[in-house]
Amino acid sequence: MHSLPLFVTLSGQPVILLGTGEAADAKRRLIERAGGVPVADENATARIAFVALEDETAAQAAAERLKARGLLVNVVDRPALCDFTTPAIVDRDPVLIAVSTGGASSGLAAALRQRLETILPARLGALASALNAAKAAMREAWPDACDRRRALGEALAPGGMLDPFGTPAVDPWLEARIAPASRAVHVIALRSDDPDDLTVREARTLGQADRILFAPDTPPAILARARADAERLPLSAEEAPPELPGLTVWLVPAED
């Protein structure tokens, strides 16, 4: 990844905004939409800052002064000077989906956002809120954290009781208390080093796995499709996979 995606809480917090004009107005709207308070004084106490100055020399100088104070700085239309960039946003509060190209092409990010807007249902936010309200009930239904995560993952999968693209209803799912698969090993035979060659089912399974078994020469791009907190265990093709609880994905290398 070219950068680490983060969501910063700005509610009631000052955010330095230097500049005037259309670009500055756009950043002001973005800050206010996130609950922040735009401040035009570069000496104000803040954690992040936006610089929307047209003159490149003035913009660079302002960025350097702000960075010297320890602030993270975004300089409009100058990604080389940015500590962070602002993504295109799909808002299904409390669900937020950010699309970033790291400043390479804001037009591409906007086009992807518009496509996602047409695909993602408006009720995503309501589903997220219902799941948040049901956390205590979920802990009661599945006391083990791994069982709870797998049960939720299976329910949210296509065709599941909580499929976001279906008609999800949290209460009936909780009442059903469907036990997740206690142990499973799913073998994915890689066809190439390109993660785009994974089928939709394979990519989904890889993203849900509790652990990944892989050969030392497995491409990092394939492993990156797994959850960041999934356990990773090197395993040669000659070894037998260990019997472990939860969902294990065994990545078998592509044949030469």
Coordinates of N, CA and C in Angstrom, one line a residue:
M1 N 0.8 -1.2 0.0 CA 0.0 0.0 0.0 C 0.9 1.2 0.0
H2 N 0.4 2.3 -0.7 CA 1.2 3.5 -0.8 C 1.0 4.3 0.5
S3 N 0.0 4.0 1.3 CA -0.3 4.8 2.5 C -1.2 3.9 3.4
L4 N -1.3 4.3 4.7 CA -2.2 3.6 5.6 C -3.5 4.3 5.8
P5 N -4.6 3.6 5.3 CA -5.9 4.3 5.5 C -6.3 4.4 6.9
L6 N -6.7 5.6 7.3 CA -7.2 5.9 8.7 C -8.4 6.8 8.6
F7 N -9.3 6.6 9.6 CA -10.4 7.5 9.8 C -10.2 8.3 11.1
V8 N -10.1 9.6 10.9 CA -9.8 10.5 12.0 C -11.0 11.1 12.6
T9 N -11.2 11.0 13.9 CA -12.4 11.7 14.6 C -12.1 13.2 14.7
L10 N -12.9 14.0 14.1 CA -12.7 15.5 14.1 C -13.8 16.2 14.8
S11 N -14.8 15.5 15.4 CA -16.0 16.2 16.0 C -15.6 17.2 17.0
G12 N -15.9 18.5 16.7 CA -15.6 19.6 17.7 C -14.1 20.0 17.7
Q13 N -13.3 19.4 16.8 CA -11.9 19.7 16.9 C -11.5 20.7 15.9
P14 N -10.5 21.6 16.2 CA -10.1 22.6 15.2 C -9.2 22.0 14.1
V15 N -9.4 22.5 12.9 CA -8.6 22.0 11.8 C -8.1 23.2 11.0
I16 N -6.9 23.4 10.9 CA -6.3 24.6 10.2 C -6.6 24.5 8.7
L17 N -7.1 25.6 8.2 CA -7.4 25.7 6.8 C -6.9 27.0 6.2
L18 N -5.9 27.0 5.4 CA -5.3 28.2 4.9 C -5.6 28.3 3.4
G19 N -6.1 29.5 3.0 CA -6.4 29.7 1.6 C -7.8 30.2 1.4
T20 N -8.1 30.6 0.2 CA -9.5 31.0 -0.2 C -9.8 30.5 -1.6
G21 N -11.0 30.6 -2.0 CA -11.4 30.2 -3.3 C -12.1 28.8 -3.3
E22 N -12.3 28.3 -4.5 CA -13.1 27.1 -4.7 C -12.4 25.9 -3.9
A23 N -11.1 25.7 -4.0 CA -10.5 24.6 -3.4 C -10.6 24.6 -1.9
A24 N -10.4 25.8 -1.3 CA -10.5 26.0 0.1 C -11.9 25.8 0.6
D25 N -12.9 26.2 -0.2 CA -14.3 26.0 0.1 C -14.6 24.6 0.2
A26 N -14.1 23.8 -0.8 CA -14.4 22.4 -0.8 C -13.8 21.7 0.5
K27 N -12.6 22.1 0.9 CA -12.0 21.5 2.1 C -12.8 21.9 3.3
R28 N -13.3 23.1 3.3 CA -14.1 23.6 4.4 C -15.4 22.8 4.6
R29 N -16.0 22.5 3.5 CA -17.2 21.7 3.5 C -16.9 20.3 4.0
L30 N -15.8 19.7 3.6 CA -15.4 18.4 4.0 C -15.1 18.4 5.5
I31 N -14.4 19.4 6.0 CA -14.1 19.4 7.5 C -15.4 19.5 8.3
E32 N -16.3 20.4 7.9 CA -17.5 20.6 8.6 C -18.4 19.4 8.5
R33 N -18.4 18.7 7.4 CA -19.2 17.5 7.2 C -18.7 16.4 8.2
A34 N -17.4 16.4 8.5 CA -16.9 15.5 9.5 C -17.0 16.0 10.9
G35 N -17.6 17.1 11.1 CA -17.8 17.7 12.5 C -16.6 18.5 13.0
G36 N -15.6 18.8 12.1 CA -14.5 19.6 12.6 C -14.8 21.1 12.5
V37 N -13.9 21.9 13.0 CA -14.1 23.4 13.0 C -12.9 24.0 12.2
P38 N -13.2 24.5 11.0 CA -12.1 25.1 10.2 C -11.6 26.4 10.9
V39 N -10.3 26.5 11.0 CA -9.6 27.7 11.6 C -8.6 28.3 10.6
A40 N -8.7 29.6 10.3 CA -7.8 30.2 9.4 C -6.4 30.6 9.9
D41 N -6.2 30.4 11.2 CA -5.0 30.9 11.8 C -4.0 29.7 11.9
E42 N -2.9 29.8 11.2 CA -1.9 28.7 11.1 C -1.2 28.5 12.4
N43 N -1.3 29.4 13.4 CA -0.7 29.2 14.7 C -1.7 28.6 15.7
A44 N -2.9 28.3 15.3 CA -3.9 27.7 16.2 C -3.4 26.2 16.6
T45 N -3.9 25.8 17.7 CA -3.6 24.4 18.2 C -4.5 23.5 17.4
A46 N -3.9 22.5 16.7 CA -4.7 21.6 15.9 C -3.8 20.3 15.6
R47 N -4.4 19.3 15.1 CA -3.7 18.1 14.8 C -3.4 17.9 13.3
I48 N -4.3 18.5 12.5 CA -4.1 18.4 11.0 C -4.4 19.7 10.4
A49 N -3.9 19.9 9.2 CA -4.1 21.2 8.5 C -4.2 21.0 7.0
F50 N -5.0 21.9 6.4 CA -5.1 21.9 4.9 C -4.6 23.2 4.4
V51 N -3.8 23.1 3.3 CA -3.2 24.3 2.7 C -3.8 24.4 1.3
A52 N -4.6 25.4 1.0 CA -5.2 25.6 -0.3 C -4.7 26.9 -0.9
L53 N -3.4 27.1 -1.0 CA -2.9 28.4 -1.5 C -2.4 28.1 -3.0
E54 N -2.8 29.0 -3.9 CA -2.5 28.8 -5.3 C -1.0 29.0 -5.6
D55 N -0.3 29.9 -4.9 CA 1.1 30.1 -5.1 C 1.9 28.9 -4.6
E56 N 2.7 28.3 -5.4 CA 3.4 27.1 -5.0 C 4.4 27.4 -3.9
T57 N 5.1 28.5 -4.1 CA 6.1 28.8 -3.1 C 5.5 29.0 -1.7
A58 N 4.4 29.8 -1.7 CA 3.7 30.1 -0.5 C 3.1 28.8 0.1
A59 N 2.6 27.9 -0.7 CA 2.0 26.7 -0.2 C 3.1 25.8 0.4
Q60 N 4.2 25.7 -0.2 CA 5.3 24.9 0.3 C 5.8 25.4 1.6
A61 N 6.0 26.8 1.7 CA 6.5 27.4 2.9 C 5.5 27.2 4.1
A62 N 4.2 27.3 3.8 CA 3.2 27.1 4.8 C 3.2 25.7 5.3
A63 N 3.3 24.7 4.3 CA 3.3 23.3 4.7 C 4.5 23.0 5.6
E64 N 5.7 23.6 5.3 CA 6.9 23.3 6.1 C 6.8 23.9 7.5
R65 N 6.1 25.1 7.6 CA 5.9 25.6 8.9 C 5.0 24.8 9.8
L66 N 3.9 24.3 9.2 CA 3.0 23.5 9.9 C 3.6 22.1 10.3
K67 N 4.3 21.5 9.3 CA 4.9 20.2 9.6 C 6.0 20.4 10.7
A68 N 6.7 21.5 10.8 CA 7.7 21.7 11.8 C 7.0 21.8 13.2
R69 N 5.7 22.1 13.3 CA 5.0 22.1 14.5 C 4.4 20.7 14.9
G70 N 4.6 19.8 14.0 CA 4.1 18.4 14.2 C 2.8 18.1 13.7
L71 N 2.2 19.0 12.8 CA 0.9 18.7 12.3 C 1.0 17.8 11.0
L72 N 0.0 17.1 10.7 CA -0.1 16.4 9.5 C -0.8 17.3 8.5
V73 N -0.2 17.4 7.3 CA -0.6 18.5 6.4 C -1.1 17.9 5.0
N74 N -2.2 18.4 4.5 CA -2.6 18.2 3.2 C -2.5 19.5 2.4
V75 N -1.8 19.4 1.2 CA -1.6 20.6 0.4 C -2.4 20.3 -0.9
V76 N -3.4 21.1 -1.2 CA -4.3 20.8 -2.3 C -3.5 20.8 -3.6
D77 N -3.8 19.7 -4.4 CA -3.2 19.6 -5.8 C -1.7 19.4 -5.8
R78 N -1.1 19.1 -4.6 CA 0.4 18.9 -4.6 C 0.7 17.7 -3.7
P79 N 0.4 16.5 -4.2 CA 0.5 15.3 -3.4 C 1.9 15.1 -2.9
A80 N 3.0 15.6 -3.6 CA 4.3 15.4 -3.1 C 4.6 16.1 -1.7
L81 N 3.7 17.1 -1.4 CA 3.9 17.9 -0.2 C 2.9 17.4 0.9
C82 N 2.1 16.3 0.6 CA 1.1 15.9 1.5 C 1.6 14.8 2.5
D83 N 1.2 15.0 3.7 CA 1.3 13.9 4.7 C 0.1 12.9 4.6
F84 N -1.0 13.4 4.1 CA -2.2 12.6 3.9 C -3.0 13.2 2.7
T85 N -3.8 12.3 2.1 CA -4.7 12.8 1.0 C -6.1 12.5 1.5
T86 N -7.1 13.2 0.9 CA -8.5 13.0 1.2 C -9.1 12.2 0.1
P87 N -9.8 11.1 0.5 CA -10.3 10.2 -0.6 C -11.7 10.6 -1.1
A88 N -12.1 9.9 -2.1 CA -13.5 10.1 -2.5 C -14.3 9.2 -1.5
I89 N -15.5 9.7 -1.0 CA -16.2 9.1 0.1 C -17.6 8.6 -0.3
V90 N -17.9 7.4 0.0 CA -19.3 6.9 -0.1 C -19.8 6.9 1.3
D91 N -20.8 7.6 1.6 CA -21.4 7.8 3.0 C -22.7 7.0 3.2
R92 N -22.6 6.0 4.0 CA -23.7 5.3 4.5 C -23.7 5.2 6.0
D93 N -23.6 6.4 6.6 CA -23.4 6.6 8.0 C -24.1 5.5 8.8
P94 N -23.4 4.8 9.7 CA -22.0 5.0 10.1 C -21.0 4.2 9.2
V95 N -21.4 3.7 8.1 CA -20.5 3.0 7.2 C -19.9 4.1 6.3
L96 N -18.6 4.2 6.2 CA -17.9 5.1 5.3 C -17.0 4.3 4.5
I97 N -17.0 4.5 3.2 CA -16.1 3.8 2.2 C -15.3 4.8 1.5
A98 N -14.0 4.7 1.7 CA -13.1 5.7 1.1 C -12.3 5.1 -0.1
V99 N -12.2 5.9 -1.2 CA -11.5 5.4 -2.4 C -10.4 6.4 -2.6
S100 N -9.1 5.9 -2.6 CA -8.0 6.8 -2.7 C -7.0 6.3 -3.8
T101 N -6.4 7.2 -4.5 CA -5.4 6.9 -5.5 C -4.1 7.5 -5.0
G102 N -4.0 8.0 -3.8 CA -2.8 8.6 -3.3 C -2.4 9.9 -4.0
G103 N -3.4 10.5 -4.6 CA -3.2 11.8 -5.3 C -2.9 11.5 -6.8
A104 N -2.8 10.3 -7.2 CA -2.5 10.0 -8.6 C -3.6 10.5 -9.6
S105 N -4.8 10.2 -9.2 CA -6.0 10.7 -10.1 C -7.2 10.8 -9.3
S106 N -7.6 12.0 -8.9 CA -8.8 12.3 -8.2 C -10.0 11.9 -9.1
G107 N -9.9 12.1 -10.4 CA -10.9 11.7 -11.3 C -11.3 10.3 -11.3
L108 N -10.3 9.4 -11.2 CA -10.5 8.0 -11.1 C -11.2 7.6 -9.8
A109 N -10.7 8.2 -8.7 CA -11.3 8.0 -7.4 C -12.8 8.4 -7.4
A110 N -13.1 9.5 -8.0 CA -14.5 10.0 -8.1 C -15.3 9.1 -8.9
A111 N -14.8 8.6 -10.0 CA -15.5 7.7 -10.9 C -15.9 6.4 -10.2
L112 N -14.9 5.9 -9.4 CA -15.1 4.6 -8.6 C -16.2 4.9 -7.5
R113 N -16.1 6.1 -6.9 CA -17.1 6.4 -5.9 C -18.5 6.4 -6.5
Q114 N -18.6 7.0 -7.6 CA -20.0 7.1 -8.3 C -20.5 5.7 -8.6
R115 N -19.6 4.8 -9.1 CA -20.0 3.5 -9.4 C -20.5 2.8 -8.1
L116 N -19.7 2.9 -7.0 CA -20.1 2.3 -5.7 C -21.4 2.8 -5.2
E117 N -21.7 4.1 -5.4 CA -22.9 4.7 -5.0 C -24.1 4.0 -5.6
T118 N -24.0 3.6 -6.8 CA -25.1 2.9 -7.5 C -25.2 1.4 -7.1
I119 N -24.2 0.9 -6.5 CA -24.2 -0.5 -6.1 C -24.6 -0.8 -4.7
L120 N -24.1 0.1 -3.8 CA -24.3 -0.2 -2.4 C -25.6 0.3 -1.9
P121 N -26.4 -0.6 -1.2 CA -27.7 -0.2 -0.8 C -27.7 0.9 0.3
A122 N -28.7 1.7 0.3 CA -28.9 2.8 1.3 C -29.0 2.3 2.7
R123 N -29.5 1.0 2.9 CA -29.7 0.5 4.2 C -28.5 -0.1 4.9
L124 N -27.3 0.1 4.3 CA -26.1 -0.4 4.9 C -25.9 0.3 6.3
G125 N -26.1 1.5 6.4 CA -26.0 2.2 7.7 C -26.9 1.7 8.7
A126 N -28.1 1.4 8.4 CA -29.1 0.8 9.3 C -28.6 -0.6 9.8
L127 N -28.1 -1.4 8.9 CA -27.6 -2.7 9.3 C -26.4 -2.5 10.2
A128 N -25.5 -1.6 10.0 CA -24.3 -1.4 10.9 C -24.8 -1.0 12.2
S129 N -25.8 -0.1 12.3 CA -26.3 0.4 13.6 C -27.0 -0.7 14.3
A130 N -27.7 -1.6 13.6 CA -28.4 -2.7 14.3 C -27.3 -3.7 14.8
L131 N -26.3 -3.9 14.1 CA -25.2 -4.9 14.6 C -24.5 -4.3 15.8
N132 N -24.3 -3.0 15.8 CA -23.7 -2.3 16.9 C -24.6 -2.4 18.2
A133 N -25.9 -2.3 18.0 CA -26.8 -2.4 19.1 C -26.9 -3.8 19.6
A134 N -26.5 -4.8 18.8 CA -26.7 -6.2 19.1 C -25.4 -6.8 19.7
K135 N -24.4 -6.0 19.9 CA -23.1 -6.6 20.4 C -23.2 -7.4 21.6
A136 N -23.9 -7.0 22.6 CA -24.1 -7.7 23.9 C -24.8 -9.0 23.6
A137 N -25.8 -9.0 22.8 CA -26.6 -10.2 22.4 C -25.7 -11.2 21.7
M138 N -24.8 -10.7 20.8 CA -23.9 -11.5 20.0 C -22.9 -12.2 21.0
R139 N -22.4 -11.4 22.0 CA -21.5 -12.0 22.9 C -22.1 -13.2 23.7
E140 N -23.4 -13.0 24.0 CA -24.1 -14.0 24.7 C -24.3 -15.2 23.9
A141 N -24.7 -15.0 22.6 CA -24.9 -16.1 21.7 C -23.7 -16.9 21.4
W142 N -22.6 -16.2 21.2 CA -21.3 -16.8 20.8 C -20.2 -16.3 21.7
P143 N -20.1 -16.8 22.9 CA -19.1 -16.3 23.9 C -17.7 -16.3 23.4
D144 N -17.3 -17.2 22.5 CA -15.9 -17.2 22.0 C -15.8 -16.2 20.9
A145 N -14.8 -15.4 20.9 CA -14.6 -14.3 19.9 C -14.5 -14.8 18.5
C146 N -13.7 -15.9 18.4 CA -13.5 -16.5 17.0 C -14.8 -17.1 16.5
D147 N -15.6 -17.8 17.3 CA -16.9 -18.3 16.9 C -17.8 -17.1 16.5
R148 N -17.8 -16.0 17.3 CA -18.6 -14.9 17.0 C -18.2 -14.3 15.7
R149 N -17.0 -14.1 15.4 CA -16.5 -13.5 14.1 C -16.9 -14.4 12.9
R150 N -16.8 -15.7 13.1 CA -17.1 -16.6 12.0 C -18.6 -16.7 11.8
A151 N -19.4 -16.6 12.9 CA -20.9 -16.6 12.7 C -21.3 -15.4 12.0
L152 N -20.7 -14.3 12.3 CA -21.1 -13.0 11.7 C -20.7 -13.0 10.2
G153 N -19.4 -13.5 9.9 CA -18.9 -13.6 8.6 C -19.8 -14.5 7.7
E154 N -20.3 -15.6 8.2 CA -21.1 -16.5 7.5 C -22.5 -15.8 7.2
A155 N -23.0 -15.1 8.2 CA -24.3 -14.5 8.0 C -24.3 -13.3 7.0
L156 N -23.1 -12.6 6.9 CA -23.0 -11.5 6.0 C -22.6 -11.9 4.6
A157 N -22.2 -13.2 4.4 CA -21.8 -13.7 3.1 C -23.0 -13.7 2.2
P158 N -22.8 -13.7 0.9 CA -23.9 -13.8 -0.1 C -24.9 -14.9 0.2
G159 N -26.2 -14.6 0.3 CA -27.2 -15.6 0.7 C -27.4 -15.8 2.1
G160 N -26.5 -15.2 3.0 CA -26.6 -15.4 4.4 C -27.8 -14.5 5.0
M161 N -28.1 -14.8 6.2 CA -29.2 -14.1 6.8 C -29.0 -12.6 6.9
L162 N -27.7 -12.2 6.9 CA -27.5 -10.7 7.0 C -26.8 -10.2 5.7
D163 N -27.0 -10.9 4.7 CA -26.4 -10.4 3.4 C -26.8 -9.0 3.1
P164 N -25.8 -8.0 3.1 CA -26.2 -6.6 2.9 C -26.9 -6.3 1.6
F165 N -26.8 -7.2 0.7 CA -27.5 -7.0 -0.6 C -28.8 -7.7 -0.7
G166 N -29.2 -8.4 0.4 CA -30.5 -9.1 0.5 C -31.4 -8.3 1.4
T167 N -32.1 -9.0 2.3 CA -33.0 -8.3 3.2 C -32.6 -8.7 4.6
P168 N -31.5 -8.1 5.1 CA -31.0 -8.5 6.4 C -31.9 -8.1 7.6
A169 N -32.0 -9.0 8.6 CA -32.7 -8.7 9.8 C -31.9 -9.3 10.9
V170 N -31.5 -8.5 11.8 CA -30.5 -8.9 12.9 C -31.3 -9.8 13.9
D171 N -32.5 -9.4 14.4 CA -33.1 -10.2 15.4 C -33.4 -11.6 15.1
P172 N -33.9 -11.9 13.9 CA -34.1 -13.4 13.5 C -32.8 -14.1 13.5
W173 N -31.7 -13.4 13.0 CA -30.4 -14.1 13.0 C -30.0 -14.5 14.4
L174 N -30.1 -13.5 15.3 CA -29.7 -13.8 16.7 C -30.5 -14.9 17.3
E175 N -31.8 -14.9 17.0 CA -32.7 -16.0 17.6 C -32.3 -17.3 17.0
A176 N -31.9 -17.4 15.7 CA -31.5 -18.7 15.1 C -30.2 -19.3 15.7
R177 N -29.3 -18.4 16.2 CA -28.0 -18.8 16.8 C -27.4 -20.0 16.0
I178 N -27.2 -19.7 14.7 CA -26.6 -20.8 13.9 C -25.1 -20.9 14.2
A179 N -24.7 -22.1 14.6 CA -23.3 -22.3 15.0 C -22.4 -22.3 13.8
P180 N -21.3 -21.6 13.8 CA -20.4 -21.6 12.7 C -19.7 -23.0 12.5
A181 N -19.1 -23.2 11.3 CA -18.4 -24.4 11.1 C -17.2 -24.5 12.1
S182 N -17.1 -25.6 12.9 CA -16.1 -25.7 14.0 C -14.7 -25.8 13.4
R183 N -14.6 -26.5 12.3 CA -13.2 -26.7 11.7 C -13.4 -27.0 10.2
A184 N -12.5 -26.3 9.4 CA -12.6 -26.5 8.0 C -11.2 -26.1 7.4
V185 N -10.8 -26.9 6.4 CA -9.6 -26.5 5.6 C -10.0 -26.3 4.2
H186 N -9.8 -25.2 3.7 CA -10.2 -24.9 2.3 C -8.9 -24.7 1.5
V187 N -8.8 -25.5 0.5 CA -7.6 -25.5 -0.4 C -7.9 -24.6 -1.6
I188 N -7.0 -23.6 -1.8 CA -7.1 -22.8 -3.0 C -5.8 -23.1 -3.9
A189 N -6.1 -23.7 -5.0 CA -5.0 -23.9 -5.9 C -4.7 -22.7 -6.8
L190 N -3.7 -22.0 -6.6 CA -3.4 -20.8 -7.3 C -3.1 -21.0 -8.8
R191 N -3.8 -20.3 -9.6 CA -3.6 -20.4 -11.1 C -2.5 -19.5 -11.6
S192 N -2.1 -18.5 -10.8 CA -1.1 -17.6 -11.2 C -0.7 -16.8 -10.0
D193 N 0.3 -15.8 -10.2 CA 0.7 -14.9 -9.1 C -0.2 -13.7 -9.0
D194 N -1.2 -13.6 -9.9 CA -2.1 -12.4 -10.0 C -3.3 -12.7 -9.1
P195 N -3.5 -11.8 -8.0 CA -4.7 -12.0 -7.2 C -6.0 -11.8 -7.9
D196 N -6.0 -11.1 -9.1 CA -7.2 -11.0 -9.8 C -7.7 -12.3 -10.4
D197 N -6.8 -13.3 -10.5 CA -7.2 -14.6 -11.0 C -8.0 -15.5 -10.0
L198 N -8.0 -15.0 -8.7 CA -8.9 -15.6 -7.7 C -10.3 -15.5 -8.1
T199 N -11.1 -16.5 -7.9 CA -12.5 -16.4 -8.1 C -13.1 -15.6 -7.0
V200 N -14.4 -15.1 -7.2 CA -15.0 -14.3 -6.1 C -15.2 -15.2 -4.8
R201 N -15.5 -16.4 -5.0 CA -15.6 -17.3 -3.8 C -14.3 -17.5 -3.1
E202 N -13.2 -17.7 -3.9 CA -11.9 -17.9 -3.3 C -11.4 -16.6 -2.6
A203 N -11.7 -15.4 -3.2 CA -11.3 -14.2 -2.5 C -12.1 -14.0 -1.2
R204 N -13.3 -14.3 -1.3 CA -14.2 -14.2 -0.1 C -13.7 -15.1 1.1
T205 N -13.4 -16.4 0.7 CA -12.9 -17.3 1.7 C -11.6 -16.9 2.3
L206 N -10.7 -16.4 1.4 CA -9.4 -15.9 1.9 C -9.6 -14.8 2.8
G207 N -10.5 -13.9 2.6 CA -10.7 -12.8 3.4 C -11.4 -13.1 4.8
Q208 N -12.0 -14.3 4.9 CA -12.7 -14.7 6.1 C -11.8 -15.7 6.9
A209 N -10.7 -16.2 6.4 CA -9.9 -17.2 7.1 C -9.3 -16.8 8.4
D210 N -9.3 -17.7 9.3 CA -8.6 -17.5 10.6 C -7.1 -17.6 10.5
R211 N -6.7 -18.5 9.5 CA -5.2 -18.6 9.3 C -5.0 -19.0 7.9
I212 N -3.8 -18.7 7.4 CA -3.4 -19.0 6.0 C -2.2 -19.9 6.1
L213 N -2.2 -21.0 5.4 CA -1.1 -21.9 5.2 C -0.6 -21.6 3.8
F214 N 0.7 -21.4 3.7 CA 1.3 -20.9 2.4 C 2.7 -21.4 2.2
A215 N 3.1 -21.6 0.9 CA 4.5 -21.9 0.6 C 5.3 -20.6 0.7
P216 N 6.6 -20.8 0.9 CA 7.5 -19.6 1.1 C 7.5 -18.7 -0.1
D217 N 7.2 -19.2 -1.3 CA 7.3 -18.4 -2.5 C 5.9 -17.9 -2.9
T218 N 4.9 -17.9 -2.0 CA 3.6 -17.4 -2.3 C 3.7 -15.9 -2.5
P219 N 3.1 -15.4 -3.6 CA 3.2 -13.9 -3.9 C 2.6 -13.1 -2.8
P220 N 3.3 -12.0 -2.3 CA 2.7 -11.2 -1.3 C 1.4 -10.6 -1.7
A221 N 1.2 -10.4 -3.0 CA -0.1 -9.8 -3.4 C -1.3 -10.7 -3.1
I222 N -1.0 -12.0 -3.2 CA -2.1 -13.0 -2.8 C -2.3 -12.9 -1.3
L223 N -1.3 -13.0 -0.5 CA -1.4 -12.9 0.9 C -2.1 -11.7 1.4
A224 N -1.9 -10.6 0.7 CA -2.5 -9.3 1.1 C -4.0 -9.3 1.0
R225 N -4.6 -10.3 0.3 CA -6.0 -10.4 0.2 C -6.6 -11.0 1.5
A226 N -5.8 -11.5 2.4 CA -6.3 -12.1 3.6 C -6.4 -11.0 4.7
R227 N -7.2 -11.3 5.7 CA -7.3 -10.3 6.8 C -5.9 -10.1 7.4
A228 N -5.7 -8.8 7.8 CA -4.4 -8.5 8.4 C -4.1 -9.3 9.7
D229 N -5.2 -9.6 10.4 CA -5.0 -10.3 11.7 C -5.1 -11.8 11.6
A230 N -5.2 -12.3 10.3 CA -5.2 -13.8 10.1 C -3.8 -14.4 10.4
E231 N -3.8 -15.5 11.1 CA -2.5 -16.1 11.4 C -1.9 -16.7 10.1
R232 N -0.6 -16.5 9.9 CA 0.1 -17.0 8.7 C 1.1 -18.0 9.0
L233 N 1.0 -19.2 8.4 CA 1.8 -20.4 8.8 C 2.5 -20.9 7.5
P234 N 3.8 -20.8 7.4 CA 4.5 -21.4 6.2 C 4.3 -22.9 6.2
L235 N 4.0 -23.5 5.0 CA 3.8 -24.9 4.9 C 4.1 -25.3 3.4
S236 N 5.0 -26.3 3.3 CA 5.4 -26.8 2.0 C 4.3 -27.7 1.5
A237 N 4.3 -27.9 0.2 CA 3.2 -28.7 -0.5 C 3.3 -30.1 -0.1
E238 N 4.4 -30.6 0.5 CA 4.6 -32.0 0.9 C 4.0 -32.3 2.3
E239 N 3.8 -31.2 3.1 CA 3.3 -31.4 4.4 C 1.8 -31.5 4.5
A240 N 1.3 -32.1 5.5 CA -0.1 -32.2 5.7 C -0.6 -31.0 6.5
P241 N -1.7 -30.4 6.2 CA -2.2 -29.2 7.0 C -2.5 -29.7 8.4
P242 N -2.2 -28.9 9.4 CA -2.6 -29.3 10.8 C -4.0 -29.1 11.0
E243 N -4.6 -29.8 12.0 CA -6.0 -29.7 12.3 C -6.1 -28.7 13.4
L244 N -6.7 -27.6 13.0 CA -6.9 -26.4 13.9 C -8.3 -25.9 13.9
P245 N -8.8 -25.3 14.9 CA -10.2 -24.8 14.9 C -10.4 -23.6 14.0
G246 N -11.6 -23.5 13.5 CA -11.9 -22.3 12.7 C -11.6 -22.6 11.2
L247 N -11.5 -21.6 10.4 CA -11.4 -21.7 9.0 C -9.9 -21.5 8.6
T248 N -9.3 -22.6 8.0 CA -8.0 -22.5 7.5 C -8.0 -22.5 6.0
V249 N -7.2 -21.6 5.4 CA -7.1 -21.6 3.9 C -5.7 -22.1 3.6
W250 N -5.5 -23.1 2.7 CA -4.2 -23.6 2.3 C -4.0 -23.2 0.9
L251 N -3.0 -22.3 0.7 CA -2.7 -21.8 -0.7 C -1.7 -22.7 -1.3
V252 N -2.1 -23.4 -2.3 CA -1.2 -24.3 -3.1 C -0.7 -23.6 -4.3
P253 N 0.7 -23.5 -4.4 CA 1.3 -22.7 -5.5 C 0.9 -23.2 -6.9
A254 N 0.9 -22.3 -7.8 CA 0.6 -22.6 -9.2 C 1.7 -23.5 -9.7
E255 N 1.3 -24.4 -10.6 CA 2.3 -25.3 -11.2 C 3.1 -24.6 -12.3
D256 N 4.4 -24.9 -12.4 CA 5.2 -24.3 -13.5 C 4.8 -24.8 -14.8

